[in-house]
mmCIF file of C-alpha atoms in Angstrom:
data_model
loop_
_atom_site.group_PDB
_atom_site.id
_atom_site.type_symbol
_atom_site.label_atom_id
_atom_site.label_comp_id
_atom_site.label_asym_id
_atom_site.label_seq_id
_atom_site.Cartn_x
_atom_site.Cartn_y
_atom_site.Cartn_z
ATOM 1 C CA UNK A 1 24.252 -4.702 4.621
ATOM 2 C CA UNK A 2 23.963 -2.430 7.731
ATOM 3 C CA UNK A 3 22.389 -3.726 10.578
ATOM 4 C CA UNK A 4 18.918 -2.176 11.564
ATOM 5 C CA UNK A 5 19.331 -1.816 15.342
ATOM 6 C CA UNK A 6 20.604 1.126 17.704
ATOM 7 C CA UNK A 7 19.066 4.668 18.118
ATOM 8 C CA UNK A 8 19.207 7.659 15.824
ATOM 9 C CA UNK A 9 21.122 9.717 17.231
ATOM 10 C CA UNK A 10 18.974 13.350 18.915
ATOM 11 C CA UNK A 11 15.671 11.783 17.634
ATOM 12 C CA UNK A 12 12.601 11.002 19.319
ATOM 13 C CA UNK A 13 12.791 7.315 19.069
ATOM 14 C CA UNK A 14 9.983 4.664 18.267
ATOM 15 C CA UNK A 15 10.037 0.779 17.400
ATOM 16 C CA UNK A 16 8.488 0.143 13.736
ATOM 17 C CA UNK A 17 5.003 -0.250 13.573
ATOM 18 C CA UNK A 18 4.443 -3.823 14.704
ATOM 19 C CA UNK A 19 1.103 -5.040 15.741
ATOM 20 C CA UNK A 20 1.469 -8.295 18.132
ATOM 21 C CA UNK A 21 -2.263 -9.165 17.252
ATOM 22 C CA UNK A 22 -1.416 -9.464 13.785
ATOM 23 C CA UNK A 23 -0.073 -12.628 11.798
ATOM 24 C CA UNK A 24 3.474 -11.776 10.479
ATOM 25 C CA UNK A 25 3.597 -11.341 6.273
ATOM 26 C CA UNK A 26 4.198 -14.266 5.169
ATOM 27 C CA UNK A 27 5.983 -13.421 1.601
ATOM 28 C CA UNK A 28 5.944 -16.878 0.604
ATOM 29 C CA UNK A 29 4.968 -17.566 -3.352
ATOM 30 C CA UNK A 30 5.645 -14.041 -4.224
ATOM 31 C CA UNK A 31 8.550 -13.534 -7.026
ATOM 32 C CA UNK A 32 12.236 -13.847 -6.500
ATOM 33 C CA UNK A 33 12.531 -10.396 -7.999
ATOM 34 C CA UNK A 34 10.031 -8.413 -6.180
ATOM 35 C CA UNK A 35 10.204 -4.482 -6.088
ATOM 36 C CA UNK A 36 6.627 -4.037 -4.656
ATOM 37 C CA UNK A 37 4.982 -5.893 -1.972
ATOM 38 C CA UNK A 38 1.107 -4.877 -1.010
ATOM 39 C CA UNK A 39 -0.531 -6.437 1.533
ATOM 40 C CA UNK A 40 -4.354 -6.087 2.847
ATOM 41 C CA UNK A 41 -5.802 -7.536 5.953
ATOM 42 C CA UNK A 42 -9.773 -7.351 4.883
ATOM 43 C CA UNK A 43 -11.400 -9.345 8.012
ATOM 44 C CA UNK A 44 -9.418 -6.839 10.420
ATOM 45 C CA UNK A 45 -10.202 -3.916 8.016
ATOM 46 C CA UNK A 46 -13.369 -4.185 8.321
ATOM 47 C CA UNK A 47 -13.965 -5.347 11.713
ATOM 48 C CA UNK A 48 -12.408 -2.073 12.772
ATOM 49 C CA UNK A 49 -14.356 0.592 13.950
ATOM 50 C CA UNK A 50 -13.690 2.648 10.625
ATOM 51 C CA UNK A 51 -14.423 -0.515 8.705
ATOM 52 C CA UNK A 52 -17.805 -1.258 10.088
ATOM 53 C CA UNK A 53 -18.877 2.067 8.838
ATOM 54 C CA UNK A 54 -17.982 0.988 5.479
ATOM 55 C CA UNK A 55 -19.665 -2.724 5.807
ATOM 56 C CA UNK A 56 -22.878 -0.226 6.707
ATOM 57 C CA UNK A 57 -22.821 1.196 3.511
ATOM 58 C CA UNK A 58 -25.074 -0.417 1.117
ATOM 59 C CA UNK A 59 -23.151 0.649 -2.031
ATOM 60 C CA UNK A 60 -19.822 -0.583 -0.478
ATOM 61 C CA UNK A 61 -21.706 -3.972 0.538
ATOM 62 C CA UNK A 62 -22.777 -4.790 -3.100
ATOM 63 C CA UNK A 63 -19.398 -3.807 -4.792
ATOM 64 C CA UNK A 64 -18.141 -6.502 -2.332
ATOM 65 C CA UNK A 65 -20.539 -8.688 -2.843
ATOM 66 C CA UNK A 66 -19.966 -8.699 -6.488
ATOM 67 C CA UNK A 67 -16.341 -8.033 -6.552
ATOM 68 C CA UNK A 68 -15.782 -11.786 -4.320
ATOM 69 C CA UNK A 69 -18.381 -14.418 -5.692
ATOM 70 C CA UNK A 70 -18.970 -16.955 -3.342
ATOM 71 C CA UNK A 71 -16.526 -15.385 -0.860
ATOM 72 C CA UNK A 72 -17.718 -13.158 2.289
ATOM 73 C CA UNK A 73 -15.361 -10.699 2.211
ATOM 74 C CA UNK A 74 -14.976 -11.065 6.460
ATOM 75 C CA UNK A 75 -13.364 -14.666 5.684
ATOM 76 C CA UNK A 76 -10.212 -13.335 3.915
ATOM 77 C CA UNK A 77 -7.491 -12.862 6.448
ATOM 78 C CA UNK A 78 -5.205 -11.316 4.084
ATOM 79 C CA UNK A 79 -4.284 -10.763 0.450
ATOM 80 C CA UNK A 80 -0.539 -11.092 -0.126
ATOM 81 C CA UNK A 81 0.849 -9.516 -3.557
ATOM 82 C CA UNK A 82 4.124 -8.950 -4.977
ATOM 83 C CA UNK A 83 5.597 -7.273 -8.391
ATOM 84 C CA UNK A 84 8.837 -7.393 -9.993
ATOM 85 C CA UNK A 85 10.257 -4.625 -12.258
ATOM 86 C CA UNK A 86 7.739 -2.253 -11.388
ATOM 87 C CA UNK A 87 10.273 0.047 -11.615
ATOM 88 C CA UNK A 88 10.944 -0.495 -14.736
ATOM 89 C CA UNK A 89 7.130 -0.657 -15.429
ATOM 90 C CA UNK A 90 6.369 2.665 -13.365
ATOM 91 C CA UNK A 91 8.925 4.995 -14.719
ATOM 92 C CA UNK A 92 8.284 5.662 -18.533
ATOM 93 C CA UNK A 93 4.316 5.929 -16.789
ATOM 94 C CA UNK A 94 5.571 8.680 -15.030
ATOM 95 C CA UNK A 95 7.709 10.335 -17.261
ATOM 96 C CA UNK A 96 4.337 10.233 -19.826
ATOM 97 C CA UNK A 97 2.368 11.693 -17.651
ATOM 98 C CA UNK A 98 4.525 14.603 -16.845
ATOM 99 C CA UNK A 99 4.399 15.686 -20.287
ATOM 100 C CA UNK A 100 0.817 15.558 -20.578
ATOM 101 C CA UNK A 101 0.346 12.327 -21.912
ATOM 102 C CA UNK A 102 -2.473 9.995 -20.469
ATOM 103 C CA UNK A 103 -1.007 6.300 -19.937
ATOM 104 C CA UNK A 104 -3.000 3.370 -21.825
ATOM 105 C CA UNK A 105 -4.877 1.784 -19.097
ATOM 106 C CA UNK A 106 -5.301 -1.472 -21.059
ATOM 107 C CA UNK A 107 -1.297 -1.318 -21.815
ATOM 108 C CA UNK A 108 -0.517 -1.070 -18.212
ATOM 109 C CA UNK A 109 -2.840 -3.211 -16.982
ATOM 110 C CA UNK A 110 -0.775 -5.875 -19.652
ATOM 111 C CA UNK A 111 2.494 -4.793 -18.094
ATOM 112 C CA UNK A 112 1.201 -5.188 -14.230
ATOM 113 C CA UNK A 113 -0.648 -8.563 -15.054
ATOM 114 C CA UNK A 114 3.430 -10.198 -16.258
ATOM 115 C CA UNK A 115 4.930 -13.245 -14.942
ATOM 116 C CA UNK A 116 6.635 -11.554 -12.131
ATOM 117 C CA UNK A 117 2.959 -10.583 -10.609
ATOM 118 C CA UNK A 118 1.254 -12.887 -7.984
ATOM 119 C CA UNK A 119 -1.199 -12.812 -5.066
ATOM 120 C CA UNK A 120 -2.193 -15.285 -2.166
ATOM 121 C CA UNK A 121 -5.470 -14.950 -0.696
ATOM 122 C CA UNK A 122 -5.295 -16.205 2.988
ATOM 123 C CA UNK A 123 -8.840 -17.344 4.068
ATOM 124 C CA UNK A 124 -9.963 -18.106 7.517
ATOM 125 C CA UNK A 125 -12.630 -21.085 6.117
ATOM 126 C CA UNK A 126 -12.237 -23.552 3.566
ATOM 127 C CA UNK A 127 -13.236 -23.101 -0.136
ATOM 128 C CA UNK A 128 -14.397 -25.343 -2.826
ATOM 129 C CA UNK A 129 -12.043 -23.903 -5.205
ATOM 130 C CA UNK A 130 -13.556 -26.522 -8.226
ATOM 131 C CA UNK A 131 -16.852 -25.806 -7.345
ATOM 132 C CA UNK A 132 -16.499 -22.027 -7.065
ATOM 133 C CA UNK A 133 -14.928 -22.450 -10.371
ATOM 134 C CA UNK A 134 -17.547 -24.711 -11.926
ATOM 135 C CA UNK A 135 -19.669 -21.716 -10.981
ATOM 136 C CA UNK A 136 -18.125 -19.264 -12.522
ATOM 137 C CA UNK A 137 -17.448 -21.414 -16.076
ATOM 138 C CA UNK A 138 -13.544 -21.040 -15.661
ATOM 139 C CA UNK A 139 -11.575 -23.564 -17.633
ATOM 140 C CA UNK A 140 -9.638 -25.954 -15.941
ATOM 141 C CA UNK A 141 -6.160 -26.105 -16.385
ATOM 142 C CA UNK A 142 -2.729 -28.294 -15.361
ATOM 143 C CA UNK A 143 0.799 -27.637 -15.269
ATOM 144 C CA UNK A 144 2.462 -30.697 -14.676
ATOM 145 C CA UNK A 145 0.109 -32.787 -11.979
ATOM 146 C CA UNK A 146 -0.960 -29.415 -10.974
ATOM 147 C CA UNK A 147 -4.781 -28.076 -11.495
ATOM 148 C CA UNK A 148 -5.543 -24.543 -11.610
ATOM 149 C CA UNK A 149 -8.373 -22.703 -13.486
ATOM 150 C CA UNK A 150 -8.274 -19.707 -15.738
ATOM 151 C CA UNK A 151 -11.130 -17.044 -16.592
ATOM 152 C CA UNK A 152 -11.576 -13.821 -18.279
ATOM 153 C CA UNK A 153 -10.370 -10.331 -15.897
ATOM 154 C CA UNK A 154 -13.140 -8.397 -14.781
ATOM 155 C CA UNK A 155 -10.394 -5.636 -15.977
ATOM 156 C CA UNK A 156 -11.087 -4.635 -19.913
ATOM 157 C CA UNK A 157 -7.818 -5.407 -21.293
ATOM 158 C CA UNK A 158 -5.831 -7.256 -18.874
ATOM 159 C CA UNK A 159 -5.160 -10.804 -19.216
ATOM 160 C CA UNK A 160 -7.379 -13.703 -18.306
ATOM 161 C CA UNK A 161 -7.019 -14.545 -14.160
ATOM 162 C CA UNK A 162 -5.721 -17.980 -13.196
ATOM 163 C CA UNK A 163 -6.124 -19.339 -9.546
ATOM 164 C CA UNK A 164 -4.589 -22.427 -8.026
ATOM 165 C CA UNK A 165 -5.642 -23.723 -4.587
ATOM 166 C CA UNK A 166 -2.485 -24.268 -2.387
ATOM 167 C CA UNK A 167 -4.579 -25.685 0.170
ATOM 168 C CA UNK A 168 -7.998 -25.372 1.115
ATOM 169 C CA UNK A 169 -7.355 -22.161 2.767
ATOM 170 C CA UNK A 170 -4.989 -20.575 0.568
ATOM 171 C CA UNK A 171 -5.264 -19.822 -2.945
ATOM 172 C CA UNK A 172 -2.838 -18.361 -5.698
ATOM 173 C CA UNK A 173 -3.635 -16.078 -8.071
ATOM 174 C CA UNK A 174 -2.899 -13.714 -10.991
ATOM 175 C CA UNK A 175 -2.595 -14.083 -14.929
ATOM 176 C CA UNK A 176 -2.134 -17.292 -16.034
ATOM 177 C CA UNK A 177 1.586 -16.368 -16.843
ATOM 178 C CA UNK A 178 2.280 -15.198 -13.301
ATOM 179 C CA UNK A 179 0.520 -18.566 -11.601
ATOM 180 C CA UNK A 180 2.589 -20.471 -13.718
ATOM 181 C CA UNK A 181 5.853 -19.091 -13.376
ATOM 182 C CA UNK A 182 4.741 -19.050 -9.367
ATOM 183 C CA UNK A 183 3.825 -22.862 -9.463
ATOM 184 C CA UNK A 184 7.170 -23.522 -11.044
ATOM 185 C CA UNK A 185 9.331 -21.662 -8.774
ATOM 186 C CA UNK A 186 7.858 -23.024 -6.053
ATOM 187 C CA UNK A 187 6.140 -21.492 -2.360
ATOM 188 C CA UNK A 188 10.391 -20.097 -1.736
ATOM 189 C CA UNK A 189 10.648 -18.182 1.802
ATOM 190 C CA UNK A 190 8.180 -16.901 4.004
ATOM 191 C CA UNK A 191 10.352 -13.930 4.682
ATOM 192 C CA UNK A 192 12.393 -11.280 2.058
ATOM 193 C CA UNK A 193 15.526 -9.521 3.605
ATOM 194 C CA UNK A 194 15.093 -6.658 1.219
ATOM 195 C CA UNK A 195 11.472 -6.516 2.807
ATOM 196 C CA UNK A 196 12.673 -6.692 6.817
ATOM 197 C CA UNK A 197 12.106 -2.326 6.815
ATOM 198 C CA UNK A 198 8.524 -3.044 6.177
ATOM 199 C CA UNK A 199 6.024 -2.907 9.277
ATOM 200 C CA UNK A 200 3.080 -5.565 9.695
ATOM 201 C CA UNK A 201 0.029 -3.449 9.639
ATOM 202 C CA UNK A 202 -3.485 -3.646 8.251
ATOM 203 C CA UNK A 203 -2.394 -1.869 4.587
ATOM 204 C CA UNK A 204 1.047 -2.286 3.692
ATOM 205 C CA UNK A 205 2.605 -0.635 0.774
ATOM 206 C CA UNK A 206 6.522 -1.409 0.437
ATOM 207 C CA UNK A 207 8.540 -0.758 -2.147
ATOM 208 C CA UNK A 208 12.346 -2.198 -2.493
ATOM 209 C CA UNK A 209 14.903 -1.481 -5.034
ATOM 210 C CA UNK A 210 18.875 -0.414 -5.672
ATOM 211 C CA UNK A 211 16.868 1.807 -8.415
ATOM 212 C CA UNK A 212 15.576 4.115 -5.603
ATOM 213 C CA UNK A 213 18.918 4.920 -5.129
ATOM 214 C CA UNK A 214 19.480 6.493 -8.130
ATOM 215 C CA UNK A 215 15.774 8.131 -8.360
ATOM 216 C CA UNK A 216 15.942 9.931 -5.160
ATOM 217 C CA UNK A 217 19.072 11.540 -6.450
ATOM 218 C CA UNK A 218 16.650 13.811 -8.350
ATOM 219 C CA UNK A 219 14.525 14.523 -5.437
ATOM 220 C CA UNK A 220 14.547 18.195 -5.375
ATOM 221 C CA UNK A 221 15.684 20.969 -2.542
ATOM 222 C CA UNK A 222 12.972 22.848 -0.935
ATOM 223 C CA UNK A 223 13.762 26.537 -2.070
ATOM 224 C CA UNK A 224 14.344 29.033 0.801
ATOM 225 C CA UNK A 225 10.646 30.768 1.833
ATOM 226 C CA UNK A 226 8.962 27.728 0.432
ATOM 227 C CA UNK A 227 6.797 25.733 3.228
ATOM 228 C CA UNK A 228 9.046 22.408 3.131
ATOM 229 C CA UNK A 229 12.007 24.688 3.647
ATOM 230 C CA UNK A 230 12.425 23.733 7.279
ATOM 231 C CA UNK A 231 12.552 19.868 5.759
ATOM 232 C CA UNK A 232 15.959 20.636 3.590
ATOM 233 C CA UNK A 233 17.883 18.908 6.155
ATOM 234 C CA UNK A 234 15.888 15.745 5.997
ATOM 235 C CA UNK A 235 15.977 16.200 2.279
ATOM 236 C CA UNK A 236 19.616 16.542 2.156
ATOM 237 C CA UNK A 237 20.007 13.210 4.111
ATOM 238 C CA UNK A 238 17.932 11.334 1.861
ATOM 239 C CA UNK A 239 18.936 12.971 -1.689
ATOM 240 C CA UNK A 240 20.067 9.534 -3.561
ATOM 241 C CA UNK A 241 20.316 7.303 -0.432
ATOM 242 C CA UNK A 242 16.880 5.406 -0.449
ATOM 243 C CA UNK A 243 16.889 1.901 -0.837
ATOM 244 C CA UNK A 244 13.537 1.038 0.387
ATOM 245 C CA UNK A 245 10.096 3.149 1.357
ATOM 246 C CA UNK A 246 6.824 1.985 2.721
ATOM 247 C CA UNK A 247 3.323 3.171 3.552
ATOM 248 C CA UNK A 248 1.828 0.945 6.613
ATOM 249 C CA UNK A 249 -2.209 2.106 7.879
ATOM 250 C CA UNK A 250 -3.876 0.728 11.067
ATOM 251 C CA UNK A 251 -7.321 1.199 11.603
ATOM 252 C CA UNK A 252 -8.998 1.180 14.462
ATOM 253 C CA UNK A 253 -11.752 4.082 15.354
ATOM 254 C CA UNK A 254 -8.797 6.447 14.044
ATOM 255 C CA UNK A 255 -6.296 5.143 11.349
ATOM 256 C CA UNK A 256 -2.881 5.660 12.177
ATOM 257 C CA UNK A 257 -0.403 6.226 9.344
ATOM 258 C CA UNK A 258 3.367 4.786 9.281
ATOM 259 C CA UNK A 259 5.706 5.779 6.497
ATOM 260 C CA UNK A 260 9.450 4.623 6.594
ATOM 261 C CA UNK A 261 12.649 4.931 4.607
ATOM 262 C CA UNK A 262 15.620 2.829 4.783
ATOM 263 C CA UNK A 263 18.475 4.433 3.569
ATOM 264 C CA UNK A 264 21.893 3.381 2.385
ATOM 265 C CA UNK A 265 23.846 3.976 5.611
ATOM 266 C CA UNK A 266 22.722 4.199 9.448
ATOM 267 C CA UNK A 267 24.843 8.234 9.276
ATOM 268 C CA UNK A 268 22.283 9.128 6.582
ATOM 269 C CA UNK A 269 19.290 7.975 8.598
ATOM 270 C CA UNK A 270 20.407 9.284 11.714
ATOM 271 C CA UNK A 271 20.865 12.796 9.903
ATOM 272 C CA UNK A 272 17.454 12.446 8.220
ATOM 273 C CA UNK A 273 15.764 11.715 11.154
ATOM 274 C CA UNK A 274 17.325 14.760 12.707
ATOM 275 C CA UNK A 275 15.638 16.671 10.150
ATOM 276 C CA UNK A 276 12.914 15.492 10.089
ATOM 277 C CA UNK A 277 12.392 15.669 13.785
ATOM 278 C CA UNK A 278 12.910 19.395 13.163
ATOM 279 C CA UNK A 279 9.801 19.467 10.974
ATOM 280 C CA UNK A 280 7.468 17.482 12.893
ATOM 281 C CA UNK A 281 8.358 20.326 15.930
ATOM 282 C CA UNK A 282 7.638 22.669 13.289
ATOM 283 C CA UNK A 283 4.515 21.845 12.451
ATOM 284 C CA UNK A 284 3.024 20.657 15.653
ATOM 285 C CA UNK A 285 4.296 24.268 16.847
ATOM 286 C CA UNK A 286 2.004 25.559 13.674
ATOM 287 C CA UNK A 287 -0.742 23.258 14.178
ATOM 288 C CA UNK A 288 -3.279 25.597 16.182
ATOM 289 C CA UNK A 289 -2.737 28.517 13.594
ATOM 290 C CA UNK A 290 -3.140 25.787 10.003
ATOM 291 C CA UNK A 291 -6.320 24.241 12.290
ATOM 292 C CA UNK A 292 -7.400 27.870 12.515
ATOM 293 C CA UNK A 293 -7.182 28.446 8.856
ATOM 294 C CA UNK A 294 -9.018 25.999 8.376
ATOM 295 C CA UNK A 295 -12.410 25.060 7.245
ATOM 296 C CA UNK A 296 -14.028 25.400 11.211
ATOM 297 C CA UNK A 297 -15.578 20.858 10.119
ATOM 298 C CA UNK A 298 -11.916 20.182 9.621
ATOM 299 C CA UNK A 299 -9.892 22.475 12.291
ATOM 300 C CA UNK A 300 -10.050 20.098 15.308
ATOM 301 C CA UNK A 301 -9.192 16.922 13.697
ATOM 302 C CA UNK A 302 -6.284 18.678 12.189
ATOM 303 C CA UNK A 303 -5.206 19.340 14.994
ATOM 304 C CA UNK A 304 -5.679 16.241 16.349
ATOM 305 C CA UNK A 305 -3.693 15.224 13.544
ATOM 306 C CA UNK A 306 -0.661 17.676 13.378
ATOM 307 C CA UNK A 307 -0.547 16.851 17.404
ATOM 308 C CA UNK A 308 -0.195 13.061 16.832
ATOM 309 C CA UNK A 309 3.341 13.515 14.619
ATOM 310 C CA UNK A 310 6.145 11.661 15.579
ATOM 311 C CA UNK A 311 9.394 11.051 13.744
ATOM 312 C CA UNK A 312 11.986 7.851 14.765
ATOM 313 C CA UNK A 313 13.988 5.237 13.409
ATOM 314 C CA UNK A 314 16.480 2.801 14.110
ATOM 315 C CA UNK A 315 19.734 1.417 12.216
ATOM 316 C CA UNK A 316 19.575 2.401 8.420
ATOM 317 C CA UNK A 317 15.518 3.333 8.971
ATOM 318 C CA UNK A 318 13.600 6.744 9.591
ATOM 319 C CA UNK A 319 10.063 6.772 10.173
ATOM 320 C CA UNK A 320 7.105 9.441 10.588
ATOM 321 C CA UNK A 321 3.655 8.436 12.140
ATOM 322 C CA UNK A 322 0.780 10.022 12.697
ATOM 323 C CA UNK A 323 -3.036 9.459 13.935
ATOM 324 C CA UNK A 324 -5.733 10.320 11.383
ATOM 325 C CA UNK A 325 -8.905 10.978 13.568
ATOM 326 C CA UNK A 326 -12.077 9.455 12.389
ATOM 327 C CA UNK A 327 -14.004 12.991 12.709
ATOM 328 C CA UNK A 328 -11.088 14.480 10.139
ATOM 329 C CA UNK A 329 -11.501 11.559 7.652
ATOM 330 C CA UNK A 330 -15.714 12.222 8.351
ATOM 331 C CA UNK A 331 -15.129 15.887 7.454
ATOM 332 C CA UNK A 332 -12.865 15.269 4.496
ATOM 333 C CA UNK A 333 -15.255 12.740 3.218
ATOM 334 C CA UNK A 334 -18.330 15.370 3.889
ATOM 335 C CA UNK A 335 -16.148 17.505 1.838
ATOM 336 C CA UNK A 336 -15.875 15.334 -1.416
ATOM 337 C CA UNK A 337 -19.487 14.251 -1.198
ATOM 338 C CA UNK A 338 -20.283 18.406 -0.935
ATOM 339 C CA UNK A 339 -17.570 19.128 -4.140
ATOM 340 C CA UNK A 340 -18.647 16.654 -6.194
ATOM 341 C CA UNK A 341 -22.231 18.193 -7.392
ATOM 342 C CA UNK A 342 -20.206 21.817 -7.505
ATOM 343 C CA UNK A 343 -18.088 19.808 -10.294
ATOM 344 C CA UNK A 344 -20.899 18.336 -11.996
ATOM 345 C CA UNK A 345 -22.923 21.543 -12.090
ATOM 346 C CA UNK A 346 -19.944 22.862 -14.696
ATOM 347 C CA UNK A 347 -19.952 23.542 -18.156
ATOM 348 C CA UNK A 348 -20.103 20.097 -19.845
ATOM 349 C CA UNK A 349 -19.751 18.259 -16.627
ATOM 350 C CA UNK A 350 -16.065 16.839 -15.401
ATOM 351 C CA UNK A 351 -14.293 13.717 -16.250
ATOM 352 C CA UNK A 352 -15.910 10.494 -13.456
ATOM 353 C CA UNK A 353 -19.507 12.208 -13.323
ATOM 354 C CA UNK A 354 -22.093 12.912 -15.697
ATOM 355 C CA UNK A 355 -22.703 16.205 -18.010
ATOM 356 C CA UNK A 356 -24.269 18.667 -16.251
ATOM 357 C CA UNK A 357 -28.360 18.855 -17.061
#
């Protein structure tokens, strides 16, 4: 394995996204096999300045409020999950839908809900795990001298959802197949060396695999005149050389974006990041005439945005960050609240509202 320290050679440089204020991820009790790691920091989500605008909405209060029984959602320090083969799971999904052909939400929800799926909810204040169950008429169960309790998914479909207390701040959860295989294997390390690319930040989405390698072999090349030609370079580097990829978001008043690539070999990355330096100057070089074409709510804080891009790396690792500004995500959510009656008001309606009066 290549070591993930040194400087990419011609690249503006920056250290992965690593917040000092944040607990590290503590990976412990997810599968041996994992290919997917997610991880959501709720209580620093939402005591954000983005996130308080959300606890202000009423209809995002009582979809919390129902969605964590017993629970305020503030007390949950972080939600830890992990999936093996999703690979495996994810690609025939994909393949369907490029022909046309809507997955079966109940049949994927089966697949995701396996054995090799677990979560641990970190919470900041004890919980009465048998009471909360008592409340909620879940069945108690044991494996070995071990109690957990099982009740039916809120998802249609999906299998019923076990939960085990580690402690009285911890709890493990996931189908009753998953908790069980998790129980038996044991809490493992708190740490996953196919995991170490992965930044701590508020969101993390990080997926691992030697399958990437092969997928991003079919990656295609920009065509010449397209607008991601000035990104073949960076494509080049990374055609059939990703091991790893992962999507890390901050939020503060402004949410600031991380995605990052390991690669095969350090030359790769170093190439890649060359490349993709290129594009960032591109754009930011761009930036005042796309904010010009745009719509005049959304010019500034595209700019704002295209002006915040910055590519890096280090060792086997390229990375691209950028600030989102909390008057673009306003606009863009102005937007959808603005397109959604134009939808509604066609012929027959639109699939997610209701038929048009």
């Amino acid at each position: 394995r290549h070591t993930r320290y040194g400087t990419v050679t011609g690249v503006q440089t920056c250290a992965l996204p690593i917040s000092s204020s944040l607990e590290p991820i503590n990976m412990s009790w997810m599968p041996e096999s994992m290919e997917l790691l997610v991880v959501l920091r709720p209580a620093d989500i939402l005591n954000s300045g983005l996130g308080k605008g959300l606890l202000a909405d009423p209809t995002a209060q009582a979809a919390l409020a129902a969605s964590l029984p017993g629970m305020q959602v503030t007390d949950i320090e972080s939600v830890t999950m992990g999936f093996s083969s999703i690979v495996a799971t994810m690609v025939p999904l994909i393949t369907q839908s490029a022909s046309g052909a809507a997955p079966d939400p109940t049949k994927l929800a089966q697949q995701l809900a396996g054995p090799g799926t677990v979560a641990v909810v970190r919470l900041s204040k004890d919980v009465d795990l048998a009471a909360l169950a008592a409340a909620m008429q879940a069945a108690t169960k044991t494996q070995g001298s071990t109690t957990y309790y099982t009740m039916k998914s809120p998802q249609e479909g999906a299998p019923e959802t076990a939960i085990h207390a580690i402690d009285g701040k911890t709890l493990l959860t996931g189908s009753e197949a998953g908790v069980q295989a998790a129980l038996k294997a044991g809490a493992g390390e708190t740490t996953r060396d196919m995991f170490s690319f992965v930044g701590n930040n508020h969101v993390v989405l990080g997926f691992s695999s030697p399958a990437l390698v092969g997928l991003s072999a079919g990656i295609p090349e920009p065509s010449e005149g397209s607008p991601g030609f000035a990104l073949s370079p960076f494509v080049t580097a990374v055609k059939g050389k990703i091991l790893g990829a992962s999507i890390g978001m901050n939020f503060s008043n402004d949410l600031d974006l991380t995605i990052s690539l390991q690669l095969t070999e350090e030359d790769a990355a170093k190439q890649a990041g060359a490349g993709l330096n290129q594009g960032v100057a591109l754009a930011k070089q761009m930036g005042p005439l796309l904010a010009g074409g745009a719509p005049p709510e959304l010019g500034p804080g595209l700019q704002g945005l295209l002006s915040s891009l910055a590519a890096g790396g280090r060792g086997d690792n390229v990375t691209l960050t950028a600030k989102l500004p909390a008057s673009l995500l306003d606009a863009l959510k102005n937007q959808a609240m603005n397109f959604a009656p134009q939808i509604q008001g066609l012929p027959g309606g639109a699939p997610g509202f209701p038929p048009a009066p």
